[in-house]
PDB file of C-alpha atoms and ligand atoms in Angstrom:
ATOM      1  CA  MET P   1     -43.032  25.669 -17.610  1.00 59.00           C
ATOM      2  CA  THR P   2     -43.178  28.251 -14.871  1.00 58.00           C
ATOM      3  CA  ARG P   3     -40.272  27.100 -12.545  1.00 69.00           C
ATOM      4  CA  HIS P   4     -40.918  23.652 -11.139  1.00 80.00           C
ATOM      5  CA  ALA P   5     -38.477  22.684  -8.067  1.00 86.00           C
ATOM      6  CA  ALA P   6     -37.731  19.247  -8.228  1.00 89.00           C
ATOM      7  CA  LYS P   7     -39.415  16.770  -5.537  1.00 91.00           C
ATOM      8  CA  LYS P   8     -36.600  14.807  -5.375  1.00 91.00           C
ATOM      9  CA  GLN P   9     -39.767  11.808  -2.786  1.00 92.00           C
ATOM     10  CA  LEU P  10     -40.690  11.563  -6.448  1.00 95.00           C
ATOM     11  CA  GLY P  11     -36.798  11.047  -8.255  1.00 92.00           C
ATOM     12  CA  GLN P  12     -37.607  14.017  -9.864  1.00 95.00           C
ATOM     13  CA  HIS P  13     -34.361  14.358 -12.664  1.00 96.00           C
ATOM     14  CA  PHE P  14     -35.950  16.253 -15.450  1.00 96.00           C
ATOM     15  CA  LEU P  15     -33.475  15.246 -19.112  1.00 97.00           C
ATOM     16  CA  HIS P  16     -32.644  18.257 -20.656  1.00 96.00           C
ATOM     17  CA  ASP P  17     -29.771  16.862 -23.528  1.00 97.00           C
ATOM     18  CA  ALA P  18     -31.775  17.058 -26.787  1.00 97.00           C
ATOM     19  CA  GLY P  19     -29.279  14.734 -27.828  1.00 98.00           C
ATOM     20  CA  ILE P  20     -30.272  11.531 -25.507  1.00 98.00           C
ATOM     21  CA  ILE P  21     -33.755  13.199 -25.416  1.00 98.00           C
ATOM     22  CA  GLU P  22     -33.381  11.783 -29.233  1.00 97.00           C
ATOM     23  CA  ARG P  23     -32.135   8.408 -29.255  1.00 98.00           C
ATOM     24  CA  ILE P  24     -33.914   7.453 -26.973  1.00 98.00           C
ATOM     25  CA  VAL P  25     -37.576   8.366 -29.352  1.00 98.00           C
ATOM     26  CA  ARG P  26     -35.113   6.572 -31.933  1.00 97.00           C
ATOM     27  CA  SER P  27     -34.847   3.555 -29.965  1.00 98.00           C
ATOM     28  CA  VAL P  28     -38.692   3.332 -29.634  1.00 98.00           C
ATOM     29  CA  ASN P  29     -38.812   4.585 -32.821  1.00 97.00           C
ATOM     30  CA  PRO P  30     -42.738   4.041 -33.093  1.00 96.00           C
ATOM     31  CA  GLN P  31     -44.736   2.764 -35.772  1.00 96.00           C
ATOM     32  CA  PRO P  32     -48.192   3.662 -36.650  1.00 93.00           C
ATOM     33  CA  GLY P  33     -51.358   1.896 -34.541  1.00 93.00           C
ATOM     34  CA  GLU P  34     -49.289   1.663 -31.942  1.00 97.00           C
ATOM     35  CA  ARG P  35     -50.177   2.037 -28.265  1.00 98.00           C
ATOM     36  CA  LEU P  36     -47.401   4.171 -26.399  1.00 98.00           C
ATOM     37  CA  VAL P  37     -47.593   4.570 -22.333  1.00 98.00           C
ATOM     38  CA  GLU P  38     -44.877   6.872 -21.148  1.00 98.00           C
ATOM     39  CA  ILE P  39     -44.839   6.401 -17.180  1.00 98.00           C
ATOM     40  CA  GLY P  40     -44.031   9.470 -15.676  1.00 98.00           C
ATOM     41  CA  PRO P  41     -43.888  12.360 -17.642  1.00 97.00           C
ATOM     42  CA  GLY P  42     -42.611  15.129 -15.702  1.00 96.00           C
ATOM     43  CA  GLN P  43     -42.157  18.027 -17.718  1.00 94.00           C
ATOM     44  CA  GLY P  44     -42.500  16.832 -21.049  1.00 94.00           C
ATOM     45  CA  ALA P  45     -38.886  16.136 -22.396  1.00 96.00           C
ATOM     46  CA  ILE P  46     -39.490  12.428 -23.717  1.00 97.00           C
ATOM     47  CA  THR P  47     -43.182  12.538 -24.358  1.00 95.00           C
ATOM     48  CA  LEU P  48     -43.356  16.288 -26.211  1.00 93.00           C
ATOM     49  CA  PRO P  49     -41.245  14.451 -29.108  1.00 94.00           C
ATOM     50  CA  LEU P  50     -42.845  11.468 -29.104  1.00 95.00           C
ATOM     51  CA  LEU P  51     -46.033  12.641 -29.005  1.00 93.00           C
ATOM     52  CA  ARG P  52     -44.759  14.995 -32.528  1.00 92.00           C
ATOM     53  CA  ARG P  53     -42.996  11.939 -34.291  1.00 93.00           C
ATOM     54  CA  HIS P  54     -45.660   9.343 -33.223  1.00 95.00           C
ATOM     55  CA  GLY P  55     -49.351  11.975 -32.562  1.00 92.00           C
ATOM     56  CA  ALA P  56     -51.050   9.492 -29.871  1.00 94.00           C
ATOM     57  CA  LEU P  57     -49.123   8.587 -26.498  1.00 95.00           C
ATOM     58  CA  THR P  58     -50.410   7.851 -22.709  1.00 97.00           C
ATOM     59  CA  VAL P  59     -48.647   8.936 -19.957  1.00 97.00           C
ATOM     60  CA  ILE P  60     -48.984   8.040 -16.002  1.00 98.00           C
ATOM     61  CA  GLU P  61     -47.963  11.287 -13.448  1.00 97.00           C
ATOM     62  CA  LEU P  62     -48.176  11.209 -10.054  1.00 97.00           C
ATOM     63  CA  ASP P  63     -47.047  15.083  -9.367  1.00 96.00           C
ATOM     64  CA  ARG P  64     -50.560  16.440  -9.405  1.00 95.00           C
ATOM     65  CA  ASP P  65     -48.423  19.997 -10.027  1.00 93.00           C
ATOM     66  CA  LEU P  66     -46.891  18.873 -13.769  1.00 93.00           C
ATOM     67  CA  LEU P  67     -50.380  18.520 -14.807  1.00 91.00           C
ATOM     68  CA  ALA P  68     -51.422  21.779 -16.148  1.00 87.00           C
ATOM     69  CA  HIS P  69     -48.072  21.840 -18.112  1.00 85.00           C
ATOM     70  CA  LEU P  70     -48.887  17.815 -19.217  1.00 87.00           C
ATOM     71  CA  ASP P  71     -52.639  19.686 -20.696  1.00 82.00           C
ATOM     72  CA  THR P  72     -50.590  22.490 -22.545  1.00 84.00           C
ATOM     73  CA  ILE P  73     -48.569  19.509 -24.219  1.00 78.00           C
ATOM     74  CA  GLY P  74     -51.727  18.200 -25.583  1.00 66.00           C
ATOM     75  CA  GLU P  75     -52.669  20.822 -27.320  1.00 71.00           C
ATOM     76  CA  ASN P  76     -50.102  19.839 -29.626  1.00 69.00           C
ATOM     77  CA  PRO P  77     -51.247  18.247 -32.792  1.00 69.00           C
ATOM     78  CA  GLY P  78     -51.821  14.627 -31.409  1.00 83.00           C
ATOM     79  CA  VAL P  79     -53.983  13.276 -29.074  1.00 91.00           C
ATOM     80  CA  LEU P  80     -52.748  12.813 -25.507  1.00 93.00           C
ATOM     81  CA  ASP P  81     -53.795  10.877 -22.839  1.00 94.00           C
ATOM     82  CA  VAL P  82     -53.685  12.152 -19.329  1.00 94.00           C
ATOM     83  CA  ILE P  83     -53.501   9.304 -16.515  1.00 96.00           C
ATOM     84  CA  HIS P  84     -53.368  11.081 -13.028  1.00 97.00           C
ATOM     85  CA  ALA P  85     -52.339   8.106 -11.037  1.00 97.00           C
ATOM     86  CA  ASP P  86     -49.458   6.060  -9.228  1.00 98.00           C
ATOM     87  CA  VAL P  87     -48.121   3.778 -11.730  1.00 98.00           C
ATOM     88  CA  LEU P  88     -47.913   0.935  -9.506  1.00 98.00           C
ATOM     89  CA  LYS P  89     -51.190   0.970  -9.264  1.00 98.00           C
ATOM     90  CA  VAL P  90     -52.083   1.387 -13.069  1.00 98.00           C
ATOM     91  CA  ASP P  91     -53.821  -1.833 -14.131  1.00 98.00           C
ATOM     92  CA  PHE P  92     -51.763  -2.551 -17.442  1.00 98.00           C
ATOM     93  CA  THR P  93     -53.908  -5.342 -18.900  1.00 98.00           C
ATOM     94  CA  ALA P  94     -57.185  -3.472 -18.256  1.00 98.00           C
ATOM     95  CA  LEU P  95     -55.222  -0.426 -20.489  1.00 98.00           C
ATOM     96  CA  ALA P  96     -54.258  -2.273 -23.088  1.00 98.00           C
ATOM     97  CA  ASP P  97     -57.860  -3.374 -23.963  1.00 97.00           C
ATOM     98  CA  GLY P  98     -57.128  -6.399 -25.943  1.00 97.00           C
ATOM     99  CA  GLY P  99     -54.641  -5.127 -27.539  1.00 97.00           C
ATOM    100  CA  VAL P 100     -50.784  -4.543 -26.606  1.00 97.00           C
ATOM    101  CA  LEU P 101     -48.687  -1.921 -24.801  1.00 98.00           C
ATOM    102  CA  ARG P 102     -44.875  -0.273 -25.504  1.00 98.00           C
ATOM    103  CA  LEU P 103     -43.671   1.382 -21.946  1.00 98.00           C
ATOM    104  CA  VAL P 104     -41.199   4.153 -22.252  1.00 98.00           C
ATOM    105  CA  GLY P 105     -40.005   6.508 -19.132  1.00 98.00           C
ATOM    106  CA  ASN P 106     -37.009   8.303 -17.278  1.00 98.00           C
ATOM    107  CA  LEU P 107     -38.259   6.275 -14.374  1.00 98.00           C
ATOM    108  CA  PRO P 108     -37.916   7.208 -10.748  1.00 97.00           C
ATOM    109  CA  TYR P 109     -34.966   6.034  -9.194  1.00 94.00           C
ATOM    110  CA  ASN P 110     -36.654   5.772  -6.365  1.00 94.00           C
ATOM    111  CA  ILE P 111     -39.224   2.890  -6.881  1.00 96.00           C
ATOM    112  CA  SER P 112     -37.429   1.615 -10.467  1.00 96.00           C
ATOM    113  CA  SER P 113     -37.864  -2.242  -9.131  1.00 95.00           C
ATOM    114  CA  PRO P 114     -41.320  -2.148  -7.844  1.00 96.00           C
ATOM    115  CA  ILE P 115     -42.115  -0.266 -11.297  1.00 98.00           C
ATOM    116  CA  LEU P 116     -39.936  -3.274 -13.228  1.00 97.00           C
ATOM    117  CA  PHE P 117     -41.974  -6.299 -11.118  1.00 94.00           C
ATOM    118  CA  HIS P 118     -45.195  -4.450 -11.273  1.00 97.00           C
ATOM    119  CA  ALA P 119     -44.755  -4.822 -15.458  1.00 97.00           C
ATOM    120  CA  LEU P 120     -43.389  -8.506 -15.441  1.00 93.00           C
ATOM    121  CA  ALA P 121     -46.746  -8.641 -14.064  1.00 92.00           C
ATOM    122  CA  HIS P 122     -48.601  -7.641 -16.853  1.00 95.00           C
ATOM    123  CA  ALA P 123     -45.699  -8.598 -19.291  1.00 93.00           C
ATOM    124  CA  ALA P 124     -48.650 -10.767 -21.238  1.00 92.00           C
ATOM    125  CA  VAL P 125     -50.002  -7.289 -22.597  1.00 96.00           C
ATOM    126  CA  ILE P 126     -46.564  -5.683 -23.241  1.00 97.00           C
ATOM    127  CA  ARG P 127     -45.101  -5.556 -26.381  1.00 97.00           C
ATOM    128  CA  ASP P 128     -41.194  -3.474 -25.069  1.00 98.00           C
ATOM    129  CA  MET P 129     -40.265  -1.022 -22.551  1.00 98.00           C
ATOM    130  CA  HIS P 130     -37.158   1.207 -22.724  1.00 98.00           C
ATOM    131  CA  PHE P 131     -36.832   2.672 -19.688  1.00 98.00           C
ATOM    132  CA  MET P 132     -34.090   5.201 -18.006  1.00 98.00           C
ATOM    133  CA  LEU P 133     -32.714   3.714 -14.507  1.00 98.00           C
ATOM    134  CA  GLN P 134     -30.135   4.040 -12.813  1.00 98.00           C
ATOM    135  CA  LYS P 135     -26.120   2.217 -14.565  1.00 98.00           C
ATOM    136  CA  GLU P 136     -26.154  -0.349 -11.332  1.00 97.00           C
ATOM    137  CA  VAL P 137     -29.870  -1.568 -11.979  1.00 97.00           C
ATOM    138  CA  VAL P 138     -29.741  -2.468 -15.688  1.00 98.00           C
ATOM    139  CA  ASP P 139     -25.982  -4.353 -14.918  1.00 98.00           C
ATOM    140  CA  ARG P 140     -27.952  -5.939 -12.299  1.00 97.00           C
ATOM    141  CA  MET P 141     -30.440  -6.838 -14.723  1.00 97.00           C
ATOM    142  CA  ALA P 142     -28.424  -7.791 -17.473  1.00 98.00           C
ATOM    143  CA  ALA P 143     -25.718  -9.563 -15.228  1.00 98.00           C
ATOM    144  CA  THR P 144     -24.290 -13.270 -16.193  1.00 97.00           C
ATOM    145  CA  PRO P 145     -23.808 -16.156 -13.524  1.00 96.00           C
ATOM    146  CA  GLY P 146     -20.649 -16.143 -11.567  1.00 93.00           C
ATOM    147  CA  GLY P 147     -20.608 -12.072 -11.687  1.00 88.00           C
ATOM    148  CA  LYS P 148     -20.592 -10.342  -8.406  1.00 90.00           C
ATOM    149  CA  VAL P 149     -24.116  -7.992  -9.464  1.00 95.00           C
ATOM    150  CA  TYR P 150     -25.381 -11.108 -11.103  1.00 97.00           C
ATOM    151  CA  GLY P 151     -29.108 -11.612  -8.757  1.00 96.00           C
ATOM    152  CA  ARG P 152     -32.748 -11.869  -8.146  1.00 95.00           C
ATOM    153  CA  LEU P 153     -33.341  -8.865 -10.415  1.00 96.00           C
ATOM    154  CA  SER P 154     -31.013 -10.395 -12.928  1.00 97.00           C
ATOM    155  CA  VAL P 155     -32.769 -13.987 -12.799  1.00 97.00           C
ATOM    156  CA  MET P 156     -36.215 -12.389 -12.547  1.00 95.00           C
ATOM    157  CA  LEU P 157     -35.925  -9.860 -15.246  1.00 96.00           C
ATOM    158  CA  GLN P 158     -34.206 -12.357 -17.920  1.00 96.00           C
ATOM    159  CA  ALA P 159     -36.272 -15.402 -17.200  1.00 95.00           C
ATOM    160  CA  TYR P 160     -39.387 -12.724 -18.657  1.00 94.00           C
ATOM    161  CA  CYS P 161     -37.513 -10.738 -21.078  1.00 95.00           C
ATOM    162  CA  GLU P 162     -34.364 -10.375 -23.170  1.00 96.00           C
ATOM    163  CA  VAL P 163     -32.753  -7.746 -21.750  1.00 98.00           C
ATOM    164  CA  GLU P 164     -30.638  -5.366 -23.937  1.00 98.00           C
ATOM    165  CA  PRO P 165     -28.820  -2.305 -22.179  1.00 98.00           C
ATOM    166  CA  LEU P 166     -28.712   0.547 -24.991  1.00 98.00           C
ATOM    167  CA  PHE P 167     -26.610   3.375 -23.525  1.00 98.00           C
ATOM    168  CA  ASP P 168     -24.990   4.991 -20.599  1.00 98.00           C
ATOM    169  CA  VAL P 169     -26.289   8.845 -19.803  1.00 98.00           C
ATOM    170  CA  PRO P 170     -24.189  10.605 -17.412  1.00 98.00           C
ATOM    171  CA  PRO P 171     -25.635  12.876 -14.630  1.00 98.00           C
ATOM    172  CA  ALA P 172     -25.137  16.477 -16.823  1.00 98.00           C
ATOM    173  CA  ALA P 173     -28.068  15.196 -18.910  1.00 98.00           C
ATOM    174  CA  PHE P 174     -30.538  16.047 -15.996  1.00 97.00           C
ATOM    175  CA  ARG P 175     -31.940  18.912 -14.060  1.00 96.00           C
ATOM    176  CA  PRO P 176     -31.452  18.248 -11.836  1.00 95.00           C
ATOM    177  CA  PRO P 177     -28.596  16.020 -11.578  1.00 97.00           C
ATOM    178  CA  PRO P 178     -28.329  12.279 -10.105  1.00 96.00           C
ATOM    179  CA  GLN P 179     -25.471  11.339  -8.075  1.00 95.00           C
ATOM    180  CA  VAL P 180     -25.326   8.447 -10.322  1.00 96.00           C
ATOM    181  CA  ASP P 181     -25.112   7.050 -13.943  1.00 98.00           C
ATOM    182  CA  SER P 182     -27.810   6.699 -15.747  1.00 98.00           C
ATOM    183  CA  ALA P 183     -28.493   4.367 -19.322  1.00 98.00           C
ATOM    184  CA  VAL P 184     -30.766   3.555 -21.008  1.00 98.00           C
ATOM    185  CA  VAL P 185     -32.618  -0.512 -21.459  1.00 98.00           C
ATOM    186  CA  ARG P 186     -34.770  -1.886 -23.738  1.00 98.00           C
ATOM    187  CA  LEU P 187     -36.963  -5.150 -21.899  1.00 98.00           C
ATOM    188  CA  LEU P 188     -38.687  -7.546 -24.796  1.00 97.00           C
ATOM    189  CA  PRO P 189     -40.388  -9.630 -23.187  1.00 96.00           C
ATOM    190  CA  ARG P 190     -40.854 -13.207 -24.202  1.00 92.00           C
ATOM    191  CA  ALA P 191     -43.311 -15.028 -25.858  1.00 86.00           C
ATOM    192  CA  ILE P 192     -45.759 -16.716 -22.857  1.00 75.00           C
ATOM    193  CA  GLY P 193     -45.204 -19.939 -24.040  1.00 71.00           C
ATOM    194  CA  SER P 194     -42.145 -19.637 -24.110  1.00 80.00           C
ATOM    195  CA  ILE P 195     -40.995 -19.049 -20.286  1.00 79.00           C
ATOM    196  CA  GLY P 196     -41.573 -22.636 -19.118  1.00 87.00           C
ATOM    197  CA  ILE P 197     -42.709 -21.483 -15.600  1.00 91.00           C
ATOM    198  CA  VAL P 198     -45.338 -24.020 -14.127  1.00 91.00           C
ATOM    199  CA  ASP P 199     -45.908 -22.121 -10.764  1.00 92.00           C
ATOM    200  CA  ARG P 200     -44.369 -18.552 -11.167  1.00 91.00           C
ATOM    201  CA  ALA P 201     -45.132 -17.797  -6.966  1.00 93.00           C
ATOM    202  CA  LEU P 202     -42.640 -20.596  -6.615  1.00 95.00           C
ATOM    203  CA  PHE P 203     -40.019 -19.977  -9.431  1.00 95.00           C
ATOM    204  CA  GLU P 204     -40.252 -16.062  -6.953  1.00 94.00           C
ATOM    205  CA  ARG P 205     -39.760 -17.797  -4.274  1.00 96.00           C
ATOM    206  CA  VAL P 206     -37.115 -20.259  -5.366  1.00 96.00           C
ATOM    207  CA  VAL P 207     -34.626 -17.637  -6.854  1.00 97.00           C
ATOM    208  CA  ARG P 208     -36.167 -15.266  -3.743  1.00 96.00           C
ATOM    209  CA  ASP P 209     -34.934 -17.658  -1.211  1.00 96.00           C
ATOM    210  CA  ALA P 210     -31.476 -18.406  -2.967  1.00 96.00           C
ATOM    211  CA  PHE P 211     -30.646 -14.904  -3.628  1.00 96.00           C
ATOM    212  CA  GLY P 212     -31.774 -14.054   0.310  1.00 94.00           C
ATOM    213  CA  GLN P 213     -28.656 -15.620   1.818  1.00 87.00           C
ATOM    214  CA  ARG P 214     -26.484 -15.438  -1.299  1.00 82.00           C
ATOM    215  CA  ARG P 215     -23.276 -16.638   0.533  1.00 88.00           C
ATOM    216  CA  LYS P 216     -24.659 -19.903   1.682  1.00 94.00           C
ATOM    217  CA  THR P 217     -25.012 -23.004  -0.070  1.00 96.00           C
ATOM    218  CA  LEU P 218     -28.277 -23.962  -1.489  1.00 96.00           C
ATOM    219  CA  ARG P 219     -28.921 -26.950   0.032  1.00 95.00           C
ATOM    220  CA  ASN P 220     -28.745 -24.833   3.241  1.00 96.00           C
ATOM    221  CA  SER P 221     -30.391 -20.900   1.865  1.00 96.00           C
ATOM    222  CA  LEU P 222     -33.220 -23.741   0.289  1.00 96.00           C
ATOM    223  CA  SER P 223     -33.839 -25.708   2.954  1.00 94.00           C
ATOM    224  CA  ALA P 224     -37.423 -24.721   3.988  1.00 94.00           C
ATOM    225  CA  LEU P 225     -38.628 -25.714  -0.140  1.00 94.00           C
ATOM    226  CA  CYS P 226     -36.060 -28.394  -1.557  1.00 92.00           C
ATOM    227  CA  ILE P 227     -34.197 -31.499  -0.146  1.00 92.00           C
ATOM    228  CA  ASP P 228     -31.310 -33.515  -1.538  1.00 91.00           C
ATOM    229  CA  ALA P 229     -32.985 -35.745  -4.200  1.00 91.00           C
ATOM    230  CA  ASP P 230     -34.297 -32.571  -5.263  1.00 92.00           C
ATOM    231  CA  PHE P 231     -30.871 -31.331  -6.617  1.00 92.00           C
ATOM    232  CA  ALA P 232     -29.878 -34.309  -7.813  1.00 91.00           C
ATOM    233  CA  VAL P 233     -32.781 -34.954 -10.245  1.00 91.00           C
ATOM    234  CA  THR P 234     -32.474 -31.615 -12.213  1.00 91.00           C
ATOM    235  CA  SER P 235     -28.443 -31.946 -11.861  1.00 93.00           C
ATOM    236  CA  ILE P 236     -27.922 -28.844  -9.362  1.00 95.00           C
ATOM    237  CA  ARG P 237     -24.537 -29.172  -6.806  1.00 95.00           C
ATOM    238  CA  PRO P 238     -26.189 -28.873  -3.078  1.00 96.00           C
ATOM    239  CA  GLN P 239     -22.609 -27.490  -2.291  1.00 96.00           C
ATOM    240  CA  ALA P 240     -23.799 -24.345  -5.009  1.00 96.00           C
ATOM    241  CA  ARG P 241     -24.358 -21.077  -4.487  1.00 96.00           C
ATOM    242  CA  ALA P 242     -27.337 -19.048  -6.077  1.00 96.00           C
ATOM    243  CA  GLU P 243     -24.494 -16.538  -7.864  1.00 96.00           C
ATOM    244  CA  GLU P 244     -23.968 -20.052  -9.665  1.00 96.00           C
ATOM    245  CA  LEU P 245     -26.833 -20.952 -11.393  1.00 96.00           C
ATOM    246  CA  ALA P 246     -28.218 -20.459 -14.611  1.00 96.00           C
ATOM    247  CA  VAL P 247     -31.689 -18.703 -15.021  1.00 96.00           C
ATOM    248  CA  THR P 248     -32.797 -22.099 -16.862  1.00 94.00           C
ATOM    249  CA  GLU P 249     -31.635 -23.668 -13.335  1.00 95.00           C
ATOM    250  CA  PHE P 250     -33.872 -22.070 -11.918  1.00 96.00           C
ATOM    251  CA  VAL P 251     -36.599 -22.342 -13.899  1.00 94.00           C
ATOM    252  CA  ALA P 252     -35.936 -26.057 -14.409  1.00 93.00           C
ATOM    253  CA  LEU P 253     -35.233 -26.560 -10.285  1.00 95.00           C
ATOM    254  CA  ALA P 254     -38.964 -24.617  -9.252  1.00 95.00           C
ATOM    255  CA  ASN P 255     -40.553 -26.956 -11.932  1.00 94.00           C
ATOM    256  CA  HIS P 256     -39.488 -29.817 -10.510  1.00 94.00           C
ATOM    257  CA  LEU P 257     -40.662 -28.150  -7.198  1.00 94.00           C
ATOM    258  CA  ALA P 258     -43.981 -27.636  -8.255  1.00 92.00           C
ATOM    259  CA  GLY P 259     -44.649 -30.920  -9.121  1.00 85.00           C
ATOM    260  CA  HIS P 260     -45.044 -31.993  -4.866  1.00 64.00           C
ATOM    261  CA  HIS P 261     -45.698 -28.550  -3.825  1.00 54.00           C
ATOM    262  CA  GLN P 262     -48.871 -26.702  -3.198  1.00 46.00           C
ATOM    263  CA  SER P 263     -48.215 -22.971  -4.822  1.00 43.00           C
ATOM    264  CA  VAL P 264     -47.040 -20.510  -2.506  1.00 45.00           C
ATOM    265  CA  PRO P 265     -47.738 -16.847  -1.865  1.00 43.00           C
ATOM    266  CA  ALA P 266     -46.552 -14.843  -4.614  1.00 44.00           C
ATOM    267  CA  ILE P 267     -43.943 -12.002  -2.919  1.00 42.00           C
ATOM    268  CA  PRO P 268     -45.603  -9.223  -1.929  1.00 39.00           C
TER     269      PRO P 268
HETATM  270  N1  SAM Z 301     -39.749  11.915 -18.338  1.00 72.02           N
HETATM  271  C1  SAM Z 301     -39.006  12.986 -17.185  1.00 72.02           C
HETATM  272  C2  SAM Z 301     -37.895  13.317 -17.568  1.00 72.02           C
HETATM  273  O1  SAM Z 301     -37.479  12.623 -18.618  1.00 72.02           O
HETATM  274  O2  SAM Z 301     -37.629  14.469 -17.718  1.00 72.02           O
HETATM  275  C3  SAM Z 301     -39.643  13.016 -15.929  1.00 72.02           C
HETATM  276  C4  SAM Z 301     -38.602  11.737 -14.845  1.00 72.02           C
HETATM  277  S1  SAM Z 301     -38.384  11.758 -13.778  1.00 72.02           S
HETATM  278  C5  SAM Z 301     -37.172  11.011 -13.547  1.00 72.02           C
HETATM  279  C6  SAM Z 301     -39.887  10.598 -13.272  1.00 72.02           C
HETATM  280  C7  SAM Z 301     -40.924  11.284 -13.098  1.00 72.02           C
HETATM  281  O3  SAM Z 301     -41.971  10.645 -12.163  1.00 72.02           O
HETATM  282  C8  SAM Z 301     -41.368  12.541 -12.576  1.00 72.02           C
HETATM  283  O4  SAM Z 301     -42.269  13.023 -13.420  1.00 72.02           O
HETATM  284  C9  SAM Z 301     -42.325  11.963 -11.187  1.00 72.02           C
HETATM  285  O5  SAM Z 301     -42.801  12.114 -10.541  1.00 72.02           O
HETATM  286  C10 SAM Z 301     -42.885  10.704 -11.479  1.00 72.02           C
HETATM  287  N2  SAM Z 301     -43.651   9.421 -11.246  1.00 72.02           N
HETATM  288  C11 SAM Z 301     -42.608   9.559  -9.304  1.00 72.02           C
HETATM  289  N3  SAM Z 301     -43.507   8.653  -8.649  1.00 72.02           N
HETATM  290  C12 SAM Z 301     -44.260   7.900  -9.656  1.00 72.02           C
HETATM  291  C13 SAM Z 301     -45.214   7.014  -9.855  1.00 72.02           C
HETATM  292  N4  SAM Z 301     -45.289   6.462  -8.761  1.00 72.02           N
HETATM  293  N5  SAM Z 301     -46.472   7.055 -10.345  1.00 72.02           N
HETATM  294  C14 SAM Z 301     -45.989   7.905 -11.950  1.00 72.02           C
HETATM  295  N6  SAM Z 301     -45.219   8.964 -11.878  1.00 72.02           N
HETATM  296  C15 SAM Z 301     -44.399   9.206 -10.756  1.00 72.02           C
END
């Protein structure tokens, strides 16, 4: 395409390493009939090989300046459906139209957490996700209790998905190079019936409050929601800190509270 100055505010770091692009496409391994949706196609680094391989693809791009080029990619064999929109405003459930979607994307790092939470809200229509993110974010998503980086992102993601880090990607694979290492992660939403969260908003509130003051004991950080008897019922020590609790313990505590709490508003 004609020279496009990368826009920092849109998190534009374009992949140019053919080996990494091929690894992403092989990890996705699209099969006939599947609905693939790419978030932030940019200049088409992943779009074109996916389209050549799969024959059909929907892409969601916010930057108007990239649309003309994406239209030329669509002239290749295949059907490219370009949605010019902010991905955070895209209703994936409506887009799925009764089917299921597979999401792919080298995400804009400045809004990667909001994109992850937005996708989680539509997890019922998402079969899987393959995302390039900051390595530090992937480490947090996959962290286990007790570690320094185990936090709200780890618990929320793991409650709804299996998190599988795939491979690391160095800054030199992008133009312009980001200042951080990156990694590709696969997320597999769990079957709705297996998640077992009774009140999603209350679960989110428990996790947010617990990690909001992570150095405090749960008795203190969750004082607005729990009394000692609630901890006793769920066999959780009130002196413990959030980082010590397994995902299943957060679910058990929130479910117990759901039995005698009114629903709280979802986290904005
Ligand atoms: N996929 C391309 C690649 O790998 O070279 C570009 C990846 S670049 C890291 C992120 C892309 O997301 C950019 O094309 C950017 O314009 C787009 N983007 C940024 N914010 C967005 C938003 N809110 N909704 C949709 N796309 C967005």
